[in-house]
């Protein structure tokens, strides 16, 4: 499903956009501050971004420039949303890399039409990487299914995201903090022990059908790799 990301600090506008975009059949994600914006774009890979110009801490213009400087996300269409109506501001917005420009107050049908037009130019992240494979573990990113050998394994959405994160970068040790931020999101409060609980569940689901490739790195975090010899059992954590 096509994901539209709204980067907007005004809750009323974000809610209004969210409601209308969902009605059009899009998946919607809202980021309410500029500081998290770049991370969230990299993590969620939206098809289109609606970006507010006036944001606290980092302006929409700055975010736009940052997105355009990152090779893996720079082609995502950006619709800039702003109350500024002066012509020179419009030019500034477009030269910073925005694809489109809508001034507040905007008409919902018009904005929906702009989203639709820009959606046609969205990069196809999913097609580029439909599968992630590590040894006998296959993750189908589109269908959101996991197979070990020929057996499908049922995982919760959280465990699925955890496994995806580890398999994307085999051998790399992810700290609990990094996993929390990427899997649960920046604004959600969860204790770091929650990561251990979900890793334990992930292990028990995966290891029914093969060796334990998840490595616990004491006091550090988790990785996935072929060296399963020096594994610390989960029970030793805390
Ligand atoms: Ca704003």
CSV table of N, CA, C and O in Angstrom, one decimal, residues 2-125:
chain,number,residue,atom,x,y,z
A,2,UNK,N,0.4,2.3,-0.7
A,2,UNK,CA,1.2,3.5,-0.7
A,2,UNK,C,1.2,4.3,0.6
A,2,UNK,O,0.1,4.6,1.0
A,3,UNK,N,2.3,4.6,1.1
A,3,UNK,CA,2.4,5.4,2.3
A,3,UNK,C,2.6,6.9,2.1
A,3,UNK,O,3.5,7.3,1.3
A,4,UNK,N,1.8,7.7,2.7
A,4,UNK,CA,2.0,9.1,2.6
A,4,UNK,C,2.4,9.6,4.0
A,4,UNK,O,1.8,9.2,5.0
A,5,UNK,N,3.5,10.3,4.1
A,5,UNK,CA,4.0,10.8,5.4
A,5,UNK,C,3.7,12.3,5.5
A,5,UNK,O,4.0,13.1,4.6
A,6,UNK,N,3.0,12.6,6.6
A,6,UNK,CA,2.7,14.0,6.9
A,6,UNK,C,3.7,14.5,7.9
A,6,UNK,O,3.8,14.0,9.0
A,7,UNK,N,4.5,15.5,7.6
A,7,UNK,CA,5.4,16.1,8.6
A,7,UNK,C,4.8,17.5,8.9
A,7,UNK,O,4.9,18.5,8.1
A,8,UNK,N,4.1,17.6,10.1
A,8,UNK,CA,3.3,18.8,10.4
A,8,UNK,C,3.1,18.9,11.9
A,8,UNK,O,2.8,17.9,12.5
A,9,UNK,N,3.4,20.0,12.5
A,9,UNK,CA,3.3,20.1,14.0
A,9,UNK,C,2.0,20.6,14.4
A,9,UNK,O,1.6,20.4,15.6
A,10,UNK,N,1.1,21.0,13.5
A,10,UNK,CA,-0.2,21.4,13.9
A,10,UNK,C,-1.1,20.2,13.9
A,10,UNK,O,-1.4,19.7,12.8
A,11,UNK,N,-1.6,19.8,15.1
A,11,UNK,CA,-2.3,18.6,15.2
A,11,UNK,C,-3.6,18.6,14.4
A,11,UNK,O,-4.0,17.6,13.7
A,12,UNK,N,-4.3,19.7,14.4
A,12,UNK,CA,-5.6,19.8,13.7
A,12,UNK,C,-5.4,19.6,12.2
A,12,UNK,O,-6.2,18.9,11.5
A,13,UNK,N,-4.4,20.1,11.6
A,13,UNK,CA,-4.1,20.0,10.2
A,13,UNK,C,-3.7,18.5,9.9
A,13,UNK,O,-4.2,17.9,8.9
A,14,UNK,N,-2.8,18.0,10.7
A,14,UNK,CA,-2.4,16.6,10.5
A,14,UNK,C,-3.5,15.7,10.6
A,14,UNK,O,-3.6,14.7,9.8
A,15,UNK,N,-4.4,15.9,11.5
A,15,UNK,CA,-5.6,15.0,11.7
A,15,UNK,C,-6.5,15.1,10.5
A,15,UNK,O,-7.0,14.1,9.9
A,16,UNK,N,-6.7,16.3,10.0
A,16,UNK,CA,-7.6,16.5,8.8
A,16,UNK,C,-7.0,15.8,7.6
A,16,UNK,O,-7.7,15.1,6.8
A,17,UNK,N,-5.7,16.0,7.4
A,17,UNK,CA,-5.0,15.4,6.3
A,17,UNK,C,-5.1,13.8,6.4
A,17,UNK,O,-5.4,13.1,5.4
A,18,UNK,N,-4.8,13.4,7.6
A,18,UNK,CA,-4.8,11.9,7.8
A,18,UNK,C,-6.1,11.3,7.5
A,18,UNK,O,-6.2,10.3,6.8
A,19,UNK,N,-7.2,11.9,7.9
A,19,UNK,CA,-8.5,11.4,7.7
A,19,UNK,C,-8.8,11.3,6.2
A,19,UNK,O,-9.3,10.3,5.7
A,20,UNK,N,-8.5,12.4,5.5
A,20,UNK,CA,-8.8,12.4,4.1
A,20,UNK,C,-7.9,11.5,3.2
A,20,UNK,O,-8.4,10.9,2.3
A,21,UNK,N,-6.7,11.4,3.6
A,21,UNK,CA,-5.8,10.5,2.9
A,21,UNK,C,-6.2,9.0,3.1
A,21,UNK,O,-6.2,8.2,2.2
A,22,UNK,N,-6.6,8.7,4.3
A,22,UNK,CA,-7.0,7.3,4.6
A,22,UNK,C,-8.3,7.0,3.9
A,22,UNK,O,-8.4,5.9,3.4
A,23,UNK,N,-9.1,8.0,3.7
A,23,UNK,CA,-10.4,7.8,3.0
A,23,UNK,C,-10.1,7.5,1.5
A,23,UNK,O,-10.8,6.8,0.8
A,24,UNK,N,-9.0,8.1,1.0
A,24,UNK,CA,-8.5,7.8,-0.4
A,24,UNK,C,-7.8,6.5,-0.5
A,24,UNK,O,-7.4,6.1,-1.6
A,25,UNK,N,-7.6,5.8,0.6
A,25,UNK,CA,-7.0,4.5,0.5
A,25,UNK,C,-5.5,4.4,0.8
A,25,UNK,O,-4.9,3.4,0.6
A,26,UNK,N,-4.9,5.5,1.2
A,26,UNK,CA,-3.5,5.6,1.5
A,26,UNK,C,-3.2,5.1,2.9
A,26,UNK,O,-4.1,5.4,3.8
A,27,UNK,N,-2.1,4.6,3.1
A,27,UNK,CA,-1.6,4.4,4.5
A,27,UNK,C,-0.9,5.7,4.9
A,27,UNK,O,-0.3,6.4,4.1
A,28,UNK,N,-1.1,6.2,6.1
A,28,UNK,CA,-0.6,7.5,6.5
A,28,UNK,C,0.2,7.4,7.8
A,28,UNK,O,-0.1,6.6,8.7
A,29,UNK,N,1.3,8.2,7.8
A,29,UNK,CA,2.1,8.3,8.9
A,29,UNK,C,2.3,9.7,9.3
A,29,UNK,O,2.6,10.5,8.4
A,30,UNK,N,2.2,10.1,10.5
A,30,UNK,CA,2.3,11.5,10.9
A,30,UNK,C,3.6,11.7,11.8
A,30,UNK,O,3.8,10.9,12.7
A,31,UNK,N,4.4,12.6,11.4
A,31,UNK,CA,5.6,13.0,12.2
A,31,UNK,C,5.3,14.5,12.6
A,31,UNK,O,5.1,15.3,11.8
A,32,UNK,N,5.3,14.7,14.0
A,32,UNK,CA,4.9,16.0,14.4
A,32,UNK,C,6.1,17.0,14.8
A,32,UNK,O,5.8,18.1,15.3
A,33,UNK,N,7.3,16.6,14.5
A,33,UNK,CA,8.4,17.6,14.7
A,33,UNK,C,9.5,17.3,13.7
A,33,UNK,O,9.7,16.2,13.2
A,34,UNK,N,10.3,18.4,13.5
A,34,UNK,CA,11.3,18.4,12.5
A,34,UNK,C,12.5,17.5,12.8
A,34,UNK,O,13.2,16.9,12.0
A,35,UNK,N,12.7,17.3,14.1
A,35,UNK,CA,13.9,16.6,14.5
A,35,UNK,C,13.9,15.1,14.2
A,35,UNK,O,14.9,14.5,13.8
A,36,UNK,N,12.7,14.5,14.3
A,36,UNK,CA,12.5,13.1,13.9
A,36,UNK,C,12.3,12.9,12.5
A,36,UNK,O,12.4,11.7,12.0
A,37,UNK,N,12.0,13.9,11.7
A,37,UNK,CA,11.6,13.8,10.4
A,37,UNK,C,12.5,12.9,9.5
A,37,UNK,O,12.1,12.0,8.9
A,38,UNK,N,13.8,13.3,9.4
A,38,UNK,CA,14.7,12.6,8.5
A,38,UNK,C,14.8,11.1,8.9
A,38,UNK,O,14.8,10.3,8.0
A,39,UNK,N,14.9,10.8,10.2
A,39,UNK,CA,15.0,9.4,10.6
A,39,UNK,C,13.8,8.6,10.2
A,39,UNK,O,13.9,7.5,9.7
A,40,UNK,N,12.6,9.3,10.4
A,40,UNK,CA,11.4,8.6,10.0
A,40,UNK,C,11.3,8.4,8.5
A,40,UNK,O,10.8,7.3,8.1
A,41,UNK,N,11.7,9.3,7.7
A,41,UNK,CA,11.6,9.1,6.3
A,41,UNK,C,12.5,8.0,5.9
A,41,UNK,O,12.2,7.1,5.1
A,42,UNK,N,13.7,7.9,6.5
A,42,UNK,CA,14.7,6.8,6.1
A,42,UNK,C,14.1,5.5,6.6
A,42,UNK,O,14.3,4.5,5.9
A,43,UNK,N,13.5,5.5,7.7
A,43,UNK,CA,13.0,4.2,8.2
A,43,UNK,C,11.7,3.7,7.5
A,43,UNK,O,11.6,2.6,7.1
A,44,UNK,N,10.8,4.7,7.2
A,44,UNK,CA,9.5,4.2,6.7
A,44,UNK,C,9.4,4.3,5.2
A,44,UNK,O,8.5,3.7,4.6
A,45,UNK,N,10.3,5.0,4.5
A,45,UNK,CA,10.3,5.1,3.0
A,45,UNK,C,8.9,5.4,2.5
A,45,UNK,O,8.4,4.6,1.7
A,46,UNK,N,8.4,6.5,2.8
A,46,UNK,CA,7.1,6.9,2.2
A,46,UNK,C,7.1,7.0,0.7
A,46,UNK,O,8.2,7.3,0.1
A,47,UNK,N,5.9,6.9,0.1
A,47,UNK,CA,5.9,7.2,-1.4
A,47,UNK,C,5.8,8.6,-1.7
A,47,UNK,O,6.3,9.1,-2.7
A,48,UNK,N,5.1,9.4,-0.8
A,48,UNK,CA,5.0,10.9,-1.0
A,48,UNK,C,5.1,11.5,0.4
A,48,UNK,O,4.6,10.9,1.4
A,49,UNK,N,5.7,12.7,0.5
A,49,UNK,CA,5.8,13.4,1.7
A,49,UNK,C,5.1,14.7,1.6
A,49,UNK,O,5.2,15.5,0.6
A,50,UNK,N,4.2,15.0,2.6
A,50,UNK,CA,3.6,16.3,2.7
A,50,UNK,C,4.3,17.0,3.9
A,50,UNK,O,4.3,16.5,5.0
A,51,UNK,N,5.0,18.1,3.5
A,51,UNK,CA,5.9,18.7,4.5
A,51,UNK,C,5.6,20.1,4.8
A,51,UNK,O,5.5,21.0,3.9
A,52,UNK,N,5.3,20.4,6.1
A,52,UNK,CA,5.0,21.8,6.5
A,52,UNK,C,6.3,22.6,6.5
A,52,UNK,O,7.3,22.1,6.9
A,53,UNK,N,6.1,23.8,6.1
A,53,UNK,CA,7.3,24.7,6.0
A,53,UNK,C,7.7,25.1,7.4
A,53,UNK,O,8.9,25.0,7.8
A,54,UNK,N,6.7,25.6,8.2
A,54,UNK,CA,7.0,26.2,9.5
A,54,UNK,C,6.9,25.1,10.6
A,54,UNK,O,5.8,24.7,11.0
A,55,UNK,N,8.1,24.6,11.0
A,55,UNK,CA,8.2,23.6,12.0
A,55,UNK,C,9.1,24.1,13.1
A,55,UNK,O,10.1,24.8,12.8
A,56,UNK,N,8.9,23.7,14.3
A,56,UNK,CA,9.8,24.1,15.4
A,56,UNK,C,11.1,23.4,15.2
A,56,UNK,O,11.2,22.3,14.6
A,57,UNK,N,12.2,24.0,15.6
A,57,UNK,CA,13.6,23.4,15.6
A,57,UNK,C,14.2,23.4,14.2
A,57,UNK,O,15.2,24.0,14.0
A,58,UNK,N,13.6,22.6,13.3
A,58,UNK,CA,14.2,22.5,11.9
A,58,UNK,C,13.1,22.9,10.9
A,58,UNK,O,12.0,22.4,11.0
A,59,UNK,N,13.3,23.8,10.0
A,59,UNK,CA,12.3,24.2,9.1
A,59,UNK,C,12.1,23.2,8.0
A,59,UNK,O,12.9,22.3,7.8
A,60,UNK,N,10.9,23.3,7.4
A,60,UNK,CA,10.6,22.3,6.3
A,60,UNK,C,11.6,22.4,5.2
A,60,UNK,O,12.0,21.5,4.5
A,61,UNK,N,12.1,23.7,4.9
A,61,UNK,CA,13.1,23.9,3.9
A,61,UNK,C,14.4,23.1,4.2
A,61,UNK,O,14.9,22.4,3.3
A,62,UNK,N,14.8,23.1,5.4
A,62,UNK,CA,16.0,22.4,5.8
A,62,UNK,C,15.8,20.9,5.7
A,62,UNK,O,16.7,20.2,5.2
A,63,UNK,N,14.6,20.4,6.1
A,63,UNK,CA,14.3,19.0,6.0
A,63,UNK,C,14.3,18.6,4.5
A,63,UNK,O,14.9,17.5,4.2
A,64,UNK,N,13.7,19.4,3.7
A,64,UNK,CA,13.7,19.1,2.3
A,64,UNK,C,15.1,19.0,1.7
A,64,UNK,O,15.4,18.0,1.0
A,65,UNK,N,16.0,19.9,2.1
A,65,UNK,CA,17.4,19.8,1.6
A,65,UNK,C,18.1,18.6,2.1
A,65,UNK,O,18.8,17.9,1.4
A,66,UNK,N,17.8,18.2,3.4
A,66,UNK,CA,18.4,17.0,3.9
A,66,UNK,C,18.0,15.8,3.2
A,66,UNK,O,18.8,14.9,2.9
A,67,UNK,N,16.7,15.7,2.9
A,67,UNK,CA,16.2,14.5,2.2
A,67,UNK,C,16.8,14.4,0.8
A,67,UNK,O,17.2,13.4,0.4
A,68,UNK,N,16.9,15.6,0.2
A,68,UNK,CA,17.5,15.6,-1.2
A,68,UNK,C,19.0,15.3,-1.2
A,68,UNK,O,19.6,15.0,-2.2
A,69,UNK,N,19.6,15.3,0.0
A,69,UNK,CA,21.1,15.0,0.0
A,69,UNK,C,21.3,13.5,0.3
A,69,UNK,O,22.5,13.1,0.3
A,70,UNK,N,20.3,12.8,0.6
A,70,UNK,CA,20.5,11.3,0.9
A,70,UNK,C,20.1,10.5,-0.3
A,70,UNK,O,19.0,10.5,-0.7
A,71,UNK,N,21.1,9.8,-0.9
A,71,UNK,CA,20.9,9.0,-2.1
A,71,UNK,C,19.7,8.0,-2.1
A,71,UNK,O,19.0,7.9,-3.0
A,72,UNK,N,19.5,7.4,-0.9
A,72,UNK,CA,18.4,6.4,-0.9
A,72,UNK,C,17.0,6.9,-0.8
A,72,UNK,O,16.1,6.2,-1.0
A,73,UNK,N,16.9,8.2,-0.4
A,73,UNK,CA,15.5,8.7,-0.2
A,73,UNK,C,15.3,10.0,-1.1
A,73,UNK,O,14.2,10.6,-1.0
A,74,UNK,N,16.3,10.4,-1.8
A,74,UNK,CA,16.2,11.8,-2.4
A,74,UNK,C,15.2,11.9,-3.5
A,74,UNK,O,14.8,13.0,-3.9
A,75,UNK,N,14.7,10.7,-4.0
A,75,UNK,CA,13.7,10.8,-5.1
A,75,UNK,C,12.3,10.8,-4.7
A,75,UNK,O,11.3,10.9,-5.5
A,76,UNK,N,12.0,10.8,-3.3
A,76,UNK,CA,10.7,10.8,-2.8
A,76,UNK,C,10.0,12.2,-3.1
A,76,UNK,O,10.6,13.2,-2.7
A,77,UNK,N,8.9,12.2,-3.8
A,77,UNK,CA,8.2,13.5,-4.1
A,77,UNK,C,7.8,14.2,-2.8
A,77,UNK,O,7.3,13.6,-1.8
A,78,UNK,N,8.1,15.5,-2.7
A,78,UNK,CA,7.7,16.3,-1.6
A,78,UNK,C,6.8,17.4,-1.9
A,78,UNK,O,7.0,18.2,-2.9
A,79,UNK,N,5.6,17.4,-1.2
A,79,UNK,CA,4.7,18.6,-1.4
A,79,UNK,C,4.8,19.5,-0.2
A,79,UNK,O,4.6,19.1,0.9
A,80,UNK,N,5.3,20.7,-0.4
A,80,UNK,CA,5.5,21.6,0.6
A,80,UNK,C,4.2,22.4,1.0
A,80,UNK,O,3.5,22.8,0.1
A,81,UNK,N,3.9,22.4,2.3
A,81,UNK,CA,2.7,23.0,2.8
A,81,UNK,C,3.0,24.2,3.6
A,81,UNK,O,3.8,24.1,4.5
A,82,UNK,N,2.4,25.3,3.3
A,82,UNK,CA,2.8,26.5,4.1
A,82,UNK,C,1.8,27.6,4.0
A,82,UNK,O,1.0,27.8,3.1
A,83,UNK,N,1.9,28.5,5.0
A,83,UNK,CA,1.0,29.7,5.0
A,83,UNK,C,1.6,30.8,4.3
A,83,UNK,O,1.0,31.8,4.1
A,84,UNK,N,2.9,30.7,3.9
A,84,UNK,CA,3.5,31.8,3.2
A,84,UNK,C,3.0,31.9,1.8
A,84,UNK,O,3.0,30.9,1.1
A,85,UNK,N,2.6,33.0,1.4
A,85,UNK,CA,2.0,33.1,0.1
A,85,UNK,C,2.8,34.0,-0.9
A,85,UNK,O,2.5,34.0,-2.0
A,86,UNK,N,3.9,34.6,-0.3
A,86,UNK,CA,4.6,35.5,-1.2
A,86,UNK,C,5.4,34.7,-2.3
A,86,UNK,O,5.9,33.6,-2.0
A,87,UNK,N,5.4,35.3,-3.4
A,87,UNK,CA,6.0,34.7,-4.6
A,87,UNK,C,7.5,34.2,-4.3
A,87,UNK,O,7.9,33.1,-4.7
A,88,UNK,N,8.2,35.1,-3.7
A,88,UNK,CA,9.7,34.7,-3.5
A,88,UNK,C,9.8,33.5,-2.5
A,88,UNK,O,10.8,32.7,-2.7
A,89,UNK,N,8.9,33.4,-1.6
A,89,UNK,CA,8.9,32.2,-0.7
A,89,UNK,C,8.6,30.9,-1.5
A,89,UNK,O,9.2,29.9,-1.2
A,90,UNK,N,7.7,31.1,-2.4
A,90,UNK,CA,7.4,29.9,-3.3
A,90,UNK,C,8.6,29.5,-4.0
A,90,UNK,O,8.9,28.3,-4.1
A,91,UNK,N,9.3,30.4,-4.6
A,91,UNK,CA,10.5,30.1,-5.3
A,91,UNK,C,11.5,29.5,-4.4
A,91,UNK,O,12.2,28.5,-4.8
A,92,UNK,N,11.7,30.0,-3.2
A,92,UNK,CA,12.6,29.4,-2.3
A,92,UNK,C,12.3,28.0,-2.0
A,92,UNK,O,13.1,27.1,-1.9
A,93,UNK,N,11.0,27.7,-1.8
A,93,UNK,CA,10.5,26.4,-1.5
A,93,UNK,C,10.8,25.4,-2.6
A,93,UNK,O,11.3,24.3,-2.4
A,94,UNK,N,10.6,25.9,-3.8
A,94,UNK,CA,10.8,25.0,-5.0
A,94,UNK,C,12.3,24.8,-5.3
A,94,UNK,O,12.7,23.7,-5.6
A,95,UNK,N,13.1,25.8,-5.0
A,95,UNK,CA,14.6,25.6,-5.2
A,95,UNK,C,15.2,24.8,-4.1
A,95,UNK,O,16.3,24.2,-4.3
A,96,UNK,N,14.5,24.6,-3.0
A,96,UNK,CA,15.1,23.8,-1.9
A,96,UNK,C,14.9,22.3,-2.3
A,96,UNK,O,15.4,21.4,-1.6
A,97,UNK,N,14.1,22.0,-3.3
A,97,UNK,CA,14.0,20.6,-3.8
A,97,UNK,C,12.5,20.1,-3.6
A,97,UNK,O,12.3,19.0,-3.9
A,98,UNK,N,11.6,21.0,-3.2
A,98,UNK,CA,10.2,20.5,-3.2
A,98,UNK,C,9.7,20.3,-4.6
A,98,UNK,O,10.1,21.0,-5.5
A,99,UNK,N,8.8,19.3,-4.8
A,99,UNK,CA,8.3,19.0,-6.1
A,99,UNK,C,7.0,19.8,-6.3
A,99,UNK,O,6.6,20.1,-7.5
A,100,UNK,N,6.3,20.2,-5.2
A,100,UNK,CA,5.1,20.8,-5.4
A,100,UNK,C,4.9,21.8,-4.2
A,100,UNK,O,5.6,21.6,-3.2
A,101,UNK,N,3.9,22.6,-4.3
A,101,UNK,CA,3.8,23.7,-3.3
A,101,UNK,C,2.3,24.0,-3.1
A,101,UNK,O,1.6,24.3,-4.1
A,102,UNK,N,1.8,23.9,-1.9
A,102,UNK,CA,0.4,24.2,-1.6
A,102,UNK,C,0.3,25.2,-0.5
A,102,UNK,O,0.9,25.0,0.6
A,103,UNK,N,-0.4,26.3,-0.6
A,103,UNK,CA,-0.5,27.3,0.4
A,103,UNK,C,-1.8,27.1,1.3
A,103,UNK,O,-2.8,26.7,0.8
A,104,UNK,N,-1.6,27.3,2.6
A,104,UNK,CA,-2.7,27.2,3.6
A,104,UNK,C,-3.4,28.6,3.5
A,104,UNK,O,-2.8,29.6,3.4
A,105,UNK,N,-4.7,28.6,3.6
A,105,UNK,CA,-5.6,27.5,3.7
A,105,UNK,C,-5.7,26.8,2.3
A,105,UNK,O,-5.9,27.5,1.3
A,106,UNK,N,-5.7,25.5,2.3
A,106,UNK,CA,-5.8,24.7,1.1
A,106,UNK,C,-7.1,24.0,0.9
A,106,UNK,O,-7.8,23.8,1.9
A,107,UNK,N,-7.4,23.7,-0.3
A,107,UNK,CA,-8.7,22.9,-0.5
A,107,UNK,C,-8.3,21.4,-0.5
A,107,UNK,O,-7.3,21.0,-1.1
A,108,UNK,N,-9.0,20.6,0.3
A,108,UNK,CA,-8.7,19.2,0.4
A,108,UNK,C,-8.7,18.5,-1.0
A,108,UNK,O,-7.8,17.8,-1.3
A,109,UNK,N,-9.8,18.7,-1.8
A,109,UNK,CA,-9.7,18.0,-3.1
A,109,UNK,C,-8.5,18.4,-3.9
A,109,UNK,O,-7.9,17.5,-4.6
A,110,UNK,N,-8.0,19.6,-3.8
A,110,UNK,CA,-6.8,20.0,-4.6
A,110,UNK,C,-5.6,19.3,-4.1
A,110,UNK,O,-4.8,18.7,-4.8
A,111,UNK,N,-5.5,19.3,-2.8
A,111,UNK,CA,-4.3,18.6,-2.2
A,111,UNK,C,-4.3,17.1,-2.5
A,111,UNK,O,-3.3,16.5,-2.8
A,112,UNK,N,-5.5,16.5,-2.5
A,112,UNK,CA,-5.6,15.1,-2.8
A,112,UNK,C,-5.2,14.8,-4.2
A,112,UNK,O,-4.5,13.8,-4.5
A,113,UNK,N,-5.6,15.7,-5.1
A,113,UNK,CA,-5.2,15.6,-6.5
A,113,UNK,C,-3.7,15.7,-6.7
A,113,UNK,O,-3.0,15.0,-7.4
A,114,UNK,N,-3.1,16.6,-5.9
A,114,UNK,CA,-1.6,16.8,-6.0
A,114,UNK,C,-0.9,15.5,-5.4
A,114,UNK,O,0.1,15.1,-6.0
A,115,UNK,N,-1.4,14.9,-4.4
A,115,UNK,CA,-0.9,13.7,-3.8
A,115,UNK,C,-0.9,12.6,-4.9
A,115,UNK,O,0.1,11.9,-5.1
A,116,UNK,N,-2.1,12.5,-5.5
A,116,UNK,CA,-2.2,11.4,-6.6
A,116,UNK,C,-1.2,11.6,-7.7
A,116,UNK,O,-0.6,10.7,-8.2
A,117,UNK,N,-1.1,12.9,-8.1
A,117,UNK,CA,-0.1,13.2,-9.2
A,117,UNK,C,1.3,12.8,-8.8
A,117,UNK,O,2.0,12.1,-9.6
A,118,UNK,N,1.7,13.2,-7.6
A,118,UNK,CA,3.0,12.9,-7.2
A,118,UNK,C,3.3,11.5,-6.9
A,118,UNK,O,4.4,11.0,-7.0
A,119,UNK,N,2.2,10.8,-6.5
A,119,UNK,CA,2.3,9.3,-6.2
A,119,UNK,C,2.8,8.6,-7.5
A,119,UNK,O,3.5,7.6,-7.3
A,120,UNK,N,2.4,9.0,-8.6
A,120,UNK,CA,2.9,8.4,-9.9
A,120,UNK,C,4.4,8.4,-10.0
A,120,UNK,O,5.0,7.6,-10.7
A,121,UNK,N,5.0,9.4,-9.4
A,121,UNK,CA,6.4,9.5,-9.5
A,121,UNK,C,7.2,8.9,-8.3
A,121,UNK,O,8.4,9.1,-8.2
A,122,UNK,N,6.4,8.3,-7.5
A,122,UNK,CA,7.1,7.7,-6.3
A,122,UNK,C,8.1,6.6,-6.6
A,122,UNK,O,7.8,5.8,-7.5
A,123,UNK,N,9.2,6.6,-5.9
A,123,UNK,CA,10.2,5.5,-6.2
A,123,UNK,C,9.6,4.2,-5.7
A,123,UNK,O,8.9,4.2,-4.7
A,124,UNK,N,9.9,3.1,-6.3
A,124,UNK,CA,9.4,1.8,-6.0
A,124,UNK,C,10.3,1.1,-5.0
A,124,UNK,O,11.1,0.2,-5.4
A,125,UNK,N,10.3,1.5,-3.8
A,125,UNK,CA,11.2,0.8,-2.8
A,125,UNK,C,10.9,-0.7,-2.7
A,125,UNK,O,11.8,-1.5,-2.6
